[in-house]
Short mmCIF file of C-alpha atoms and ligand atoms in Angstrom, two decimals:
data_model
loop_
_atom_site.label_atom_id
_atom_site.label_comp_id
_atom_site.label_asym_id
_atom_site.label_seq_id
_atom_site.Cartn_x
_atom_site.Cartn_y
_atom_site.Cartn_z
CA UNK A 643 278.38 -53.31 -17.58
CA UNK A 644 279.29 -51.37 -20.70
CA UNK A 645 277.61 -52.77 -23.78
CA UNK A 646 278.03 -51.63 -27.34
CA UNK A 647 274.75 -53.23 -28.42
CA UNK A 648 271.48 -52.37 -26.73
CA UNK A 649 270.25 -55.62 -25.17
CA UNK A 650 266.92 -57.25 -25.90
CA UNK A 651 265.11 -59.54 -23.48
CA UNK A 652 262.22 -61.33 -25.16
CA UNK A 653 259.70 -63.62 -23.50
CA UNK A 654 258.40 -66.57 -25.47
CA UNK A 655 255.15 -67.62 -23.84
CA UNK A 656 254.89 -70.64 -26.19
CA UNK A 657 251.42 -72.26 -26.02
CA UNK A 658 250.58 -70.68 -22.70
CA UNK A 659 248.21 -67.84 -21.99
CA UNK A 660 244.50 -67.14 -21.86
CA UNK A 661 243.04 -63.66 -21.73
CA UNK A 662 243.35 -63.72 -17.96
CA UNK A 663 247.13 -64.02 -18.33
CA UNK A 664 247.36 -60.59 -19.94
CA UNK A 665 247.79 -59.50 -16.33
CA UNK A 666 251.33 -60.95 -16.44
CA UNK A 667 252.27 -58.44 -19.12
CA UNK A 668 250.56 -55.69 -17.11
CA UNK A 669 252.73 -56.58 -14.13
CA UNK A 670 255.86 -56.50 -16.32
CA UNK A 671 254.91 -53.04 -17.57
CA UNK A 672 254.22 -51.80 -14.06
CA UNK A 673 257.47 -53.22 -12.71
CA UNK A 674 259.60 -51.89 -15.56
CA UNK A 675 261.02 -48.67 -14.16
CA UNK A 676 262.57 -45.85 -16.15
CA UNK A 677 266.13 -47.05 -15.59
CA UNK A 678 265.35 -50.52 -16.93
CA UNK A 679 263.43 -49.10 -19.86
CA UNK A 680 266.39 -46.96 -20.72
CA UNK A 681 268.88 -49.81 -20.58
CA UNK A 682 267.09 -52.77 -22.15
CA UNK A 683 264.55 -53.44 -24.90
CA UNK A 684 261.79 -55.77 -23.71
CA UNK A 685 259.42 -57.83 -25.82
CA UNK A 686 256.74 -60.39 -25.10
CA UNK A 687 255.76 -63.01 -27.69
CA UNK A 688 252.37 -64.39 -26.62
CA UNK A 689 250.25 -66.93 -28.47
CA UNK A 690 248.74 -65.39 -31.60
CA UNK A 691 245.30 -65.23 -30.00
CA UNK A 692 246.56 -62.68 -27.47
CA UNK A 693 248.80 -60.64 -29.73
CA UNK A 694 246.41 -57.81 -30.60
CA UNK A 695 245.10 -57.42 -27.07
CA UNK A 696 248.61 -57.54 -25.62
CA UNK A 697 249.93 -55.02 -28.14
CA UNK A 698 247.07 -52.68 -27.27
CA UNK A 699 247.57 -53.08 -23.54
CA UNK A 700 251.33 -52.41 -23.82
CA UNK A 701 250.97 -49.41 -26.12
CA UNK A 702 252.94 -46.50 -24.71
CA UNK A 703 254.94 -48.65 -22.27
CA UNK A 704 257.92 -49.16 -24.58
CA UNK A 705 257.50 -52.93 -24.28
CA UNK A 706 257.21 -54.52 -27.71
CA UNK A 707 255.34 -57.62 -28.77
CA UNK A 708 256.14 -60.41 -31.19
CA UNK A 709 254.72 -63.49 -32.82
CA UNK A 710 256.08 -66.99 -32.21
CA UNK A 711 256.03 -68.07 -35.85
CA UNK A 712 254.76 -66.84 -39.22
CA UNK A 713 253.93 -68.25 -42.58
CA UNK A 714 256.45 -68.06 -45.41
CA UNK A 715 253.55 -66.99 -47.61
CA UNK A 716 252.11 -63.47 -47.78
CA UNK A 717 248.44 -64.47 -48.01
CA UNK A 718 246.10 -67.00 -49.55
CA UNK A 719 244.72 -70.49 -49.10
CA UNK A 720 246.87 -71.68 -46.19
CA UNK A 721 244.38 -72.76 -43.55
CA UNK A 722 245.60 -72.23 -40.03
CA UNK A 723 248.65 -70.18 -41.01
CA UNK A 724 249.31 -66.61 -39.92
CA UNK A 725 251.06 -64.17 -42.27
CA UNK A 726 253.78 -61.86 -41.02
CA UNK A 727 251.72 -58.87 -42.15
CA UNK A 728 248.91 -60.07 -39.87
CA UNK A 729 251.27 -60.12 -36.91
CA UNK A 730 252.43 -56.61 -37.79
CA UNK A 731 248.80 -55.55 -38.14
CA UNK A 732 248.17 -56.91 -34.62
CA UNK A 733 250.96 -54.69 -33.30
CA UNK A 734 253.97 -57.01 -33.37
CA UNK A 735 257.49 -55.72 -33.90
CA UNK A 736 259.27 -59.10 -33.80
CA UNK A 737 258.58 -62.68 -34.81
CA UNK A 738 260.43 -65.77 -33.64
CA UNK A 739 261.30 -68.10 -36.54
CA UNK A 740 263.03 -71.46 -36.52
CA UNK A 741 262.48 -72.20 -32.85
CA UNK A 742 263.71 -75.74 -32.16
CA UNK A 743 260.15 -76.77 -31.28
CA UNK A 744 259.13 -75.73 -34.80
CA UNK A 745 262.17 -77.35 -36.37
CA UNK A 746 261.62 -80.62 -34.47
CA UNK A 747 257.85 -80.93 -34.10
CA UNK A 748 256.91 -79.36 -37.43
CA UNK A 749 259.85 -80.47 -39.54
CA UNK A 750 260.97 -76.97 -40.45
CA UNK A 751 264.30 -76.98 -42.25
CA UNK A 752 266.74 -74.12 -42.76
CA UNK A 753 265.23 -73.14 -46.12
CA UNK A 754 261.79 -72.85 -44.54
CA UNK A 755 263.18 -70.77 -41.69
CA UNK A 756 264.93 -68.45 -44.16
CA UNK A 757 261.71 -68.05 -46.17
CA UNK A 758 259.84 -67.17 -42.98
CA UNK A 759 262.51 -64.67 -41.98
CA UNK A 760 262.28 -63.09 -45.43
CA UNK A 761 258.49 -62.90 -45.09
CA UNK A 762 258.93 -61.23 -41.70
CA UNK A 763 261.29 -58.60 -43.06
CA UNK A 764 258.95 -57.95 -46.00
CA UNK A 765 256.23 -57.18 -43.42
CA UNK A 766 258.58 -54.82 -41.51
CA UNK A 767 258.98 -57.27 -38.63
CA UNK A 768 262.33 -58.16 -37.09
CA UNK A 769 262.84 -61.93 -37.21
CA UNK A 770 264.40 -63.59 -34.17
CA UNK A 771 266.07 -66.55 -35.89
CA UNK A 772 266.70 -69.46 -33.51
CA UNK A 773 269.58 -71.88 -33.84
CA UNK A 774 270.97 -74.54 -31.54
CA UNK A 775 272.49 -77.99 -31.34
CA UNK A 776 271.12 -81.16 -29.78
CA UNK A 777 272.82 -82.92 -26.89
CA UNK A 778 274.15 -85.60 -29.24
CA UNK A 779 275.60 -82.99 -31.58
CA UNK A 780 277.36 -81.24 -28.68
CA UNK A 781 278.74 -84.50 -27.33
CA UNK A 782 280.05 -85.32 -30.80
CA UNK A 783 281.94 -82.01 -30.81
CA UNK A 784 279.79 -80.67 -33.63
CA UNK A 785 277.90 -77.88 -31.84
CA UNK A 786 279.62 -74.94 -33.53
CA UNK A 787 279.50 -76.58 -36.96
CA UNK A 788 275.79 -77.38 -36.60
CA UNK A 789 274.88 -73.87 -35.48
CA UNK A 790 276.97 -72.21 -38.19
CA UNK A 791 275.31 -74.48 -40.74
CA UNK A 792 271.89 -73.46 -39.48
CA UNK A 793 272.87 -69.80 -39.77
CA UNK A 794 274.16 -70.22 -43.30
CA UNK A 795 270.89 -71.86 -44.27
CA UNK A 796 268.47 -69.68 -42.31
CA UNK A 797 269.68 -66.08 -42.39
CA UNK A 798 268.39 -64.02 -45.35
CA UNK A 799 271.26 -62.85 -47.52
CA UNK A 800 270.68 -59.12 -47.27
CA UNK A 801 270.02 -58.89 -43.53
CA UNK A 802 271.24 -55.79 -41.75
CA UNK A 803 271.83 -55.35 -38.04
CA UNK A 804 268.46 -53.66 -37.53
CA UNK A 805 266.50 -56.33 -39.38
CA UNK A 806 267.83 -59.41 -37.62
CA UNK A 807 268.12 -60.93 -34.16
CA UNK A 808 269.72 -64.34 -33.65
CA UNK A 809 268.91 -66.51 -30.63
CA UNK A 810 271.27 -69.33 -29.66
CA UNK A 811 269.14 -71.92 -27.92
CA UNK A 812 270.81 -75.27 -27.32
CA UNK A 813 268.00 -77.80 -27.73
CA UNK A 814 269.08 -79.70 -24.63
CA UNK A 815 268.88 -76.56 -22.48
CA UNK A 816 265.30 -75.67 -23.37
CA UNK A 817 262.90 -76.32 -20.51
CA UNK A 818 265.36 -78.66 -18.77
CA UNK A 819 267.01 -76.43 -16.18
CA UNK A 820 270.35 -77.24 -17.82
CA UNK A 821 272.56 -74.52 -19.27
CA UNK A 822 275.88 -74.53 -21.07
CA UNK A 823 278.89 -73.17 -19.22
CA UNK A 824 279.69 -69.51 -19.67
CA UNK A 825 282.72 -70.63 -21.65
CA UNK A 826 280.61 -72.71 -24.02
CA UNK A 827 278.18 -69.82 -24.54
CA UNK A 828 281.08 -67.44 -25.21
CA UNK A 829 282.65 -69.81 -27.72
CA UNK A 830 279.33 -70.21 -29.54
CA UNK A 831 278.43 -66.52 -29.60
CA UNK A 832 281.86 -65.56 -30.92
CA UNK A 833 281.47 -68.25 -33.60
CA UNK A 834 277.97 -66.97 -34.48
CA UNK A 835 279.26 -63.40 -34.82
CA UNK A 836 282.07 -64.64 -37.06
CA UNK A 837 279.70 -66.68 -39.22
CA UNK A 838 277.37 -63.68 -39.56
CA UNK A 839 280.41 -61.66 -40.62
CA UNK A 840 281.09 -64.19 -43.35
CA UNK A 841 277.44 -64.16 -44.45
CA UNK A 842 276.56 -60.47 -44.12
CA UNK A 843 279.83 -58.56 -43.85
CA UNK A 844 281.54 -57.35 -40.70
CA UNK A 845 279.65 -54.10 -40.36
CA UNK A 846 276.21 -55.69 -40.34
CA UNK A 847 277.34 -58.62 -38.22
CA UNK A 848 278.86 -56.43 -35.53
CA UNK A 849 275.48 -54.87 -34.77
CA UNK A 850 273.24 -57.97 -34.80
CA UNK A 851 271.81 -58.77 -31.38
CA UNK A 852 272.73 -62.28 -30.28
CA UNK A 853 270.43 -63.65 -27.59
CA UNK A 854 271.02 -66.67 -25.42
CA UNK A 855 268.00 -68.86 -24.63
CA UNK A 856 267.48 -72.10 -22.73
CA UNK A 857 266.61 -72.26 -19.02
CA UNK A 858 267.43 -68.61 -18.35
CA UNK A 859 266.27 -67.91 -14.80
CA UNK A 860 266.80 -65.07 -12.31
CA UNK A 861 269.48 -67.18 -10.61
CA UNK A 862 271.68 -67.70 -13.67
CA UNK A 863 270.86 -64.61 -15.76
CA UNK A 864 273.65 -62.38 -14.43
CA UNK A 865 276.32 -64.92 -15.32
CA UNK A 866 274.89 -65.75 -18.75
CA UNK A 867 274.24 -62.11 -19.65
CA UNK A 868 277.77 -61.07 -18.77
CA UNK A 869 279.23 -63.44 -21.35
CA UNK A 870 281.00 -61.88 -24.30
CA UNK A 871 278.76 -61.33 -27.34
CA UNK A 872 275.57 -62.12 -25.41
CA UNK A 873 273.21 -59.21 -26.10
CA UNK A 874 270.16 -60.40 -24.23
CA UNK A 875 267.95 -63.39 -23.64
CA UNK A 876 265.09 -65.35 -25.14
CA UNK A 877 263.16 -66.57 -22.12
CA UNK A 878 260.59 -69.34 -22.03
CA UNK A 879 259.16 -70.54 -18.72
CA UNK A 880 260.48 -67.66 -16.62
CA UNK A 881 258.75 -65.13 -18.87
CA UNK A 882 255.41 -66.34 -17.50
CA UNK A 883 256.28 -64.94 -14.08
CA UNK A 884 256.50 -61.14 -14.20
CA UNK A 885 258.98 -60.85 -11.32
CA UNK A 886 261.29 -63.45 -12.86
CA UNK A 887 261.16 -61.87 -16.31
CA UNK A 888 261.96 -58.46 -14.81
CA UNK A 889 264.82 -59.91 -12.76
CA UNK A 890 266.31 -61.40 -15.93
CA UNK A 891 265.93 -58.07 -17.73
CA UNK A 892 267.67 -56.28 -14.86
CA UNK A 893 270.57 -58.72 -15.18
CA UNK A 894 271.06 -57.38 -18.72
CA UNK A 895 270.99 -53.72 -17.78
P1 13P B 911 262.97 -72.10 -21.32
O1 13P B 911 263.43 -70.74 -20.87
O2 13P B 911 261.67 -72.50 -20.72
O3 13P B 911 264.04 -73.12 -21.21
O4 13P B 911 262.64 -71.96 -22.89
C1 13P B 911 263.58 -71.39 -23.72
C2 13P B 911 262.97 -71.16 -25.05
O5 13P B 911 262.70 -72.09 -25.78
C3 13P B 911 262.67 -69.78 -25.43
O6 13P B 911 262.35 -69.68 -26.79
#
């Protein structure tokens, strides 16, 4: 299909992956033919322990790597934290910030997510800012308002199209096998683009890649990826199976 924005398919391995699982990324690289490479940007976000090795092993393949989180701080006495510059130093191009698992399990609010996104940009990384409503918020008819509120609070003020990716991940769709209807995804992505226009100006907003995430699988990817204003996918579980991740990427091409 004709796309005005080059799609991005990013795999979020979450807290999965030992050194032996680097072979998954090797299989993705091997299975990514020239046509796919030309049509879609691919990225894999492994646990931080694998980032340097994965970046090295994917060098020259065109497949990028990313972190799953970063500190809002640049350096210093923050035991256990990882600075954005460290991710960049390990070869990352992207970093996921504000994933719902971070927002929920680690109490990260919009201001924290924005500070992390700013730290990412300062380290020349592209933040993938995640937003999404809970089941209760959707049932209360508040999904669009919640997501637009998260954007207003999380997106750095001066973001340009090249320095920002937004991932819409409904909390209730993550890891559940449930997905919104194509119509609900379209409504949300159009609303996200409009809110980004309000926040950043139309020109910047029109070029920001908007990913859908939440139970994207080979069987539903073609439908989800054909939705208006969906410019790719953020893939959890299916990114741990090379053939599935590649099938999802092909659905974007
Ligand atoms: P699943 O694809 O496993 O639902 O996870 C989605 C996600 O959280 C990606 O960041």
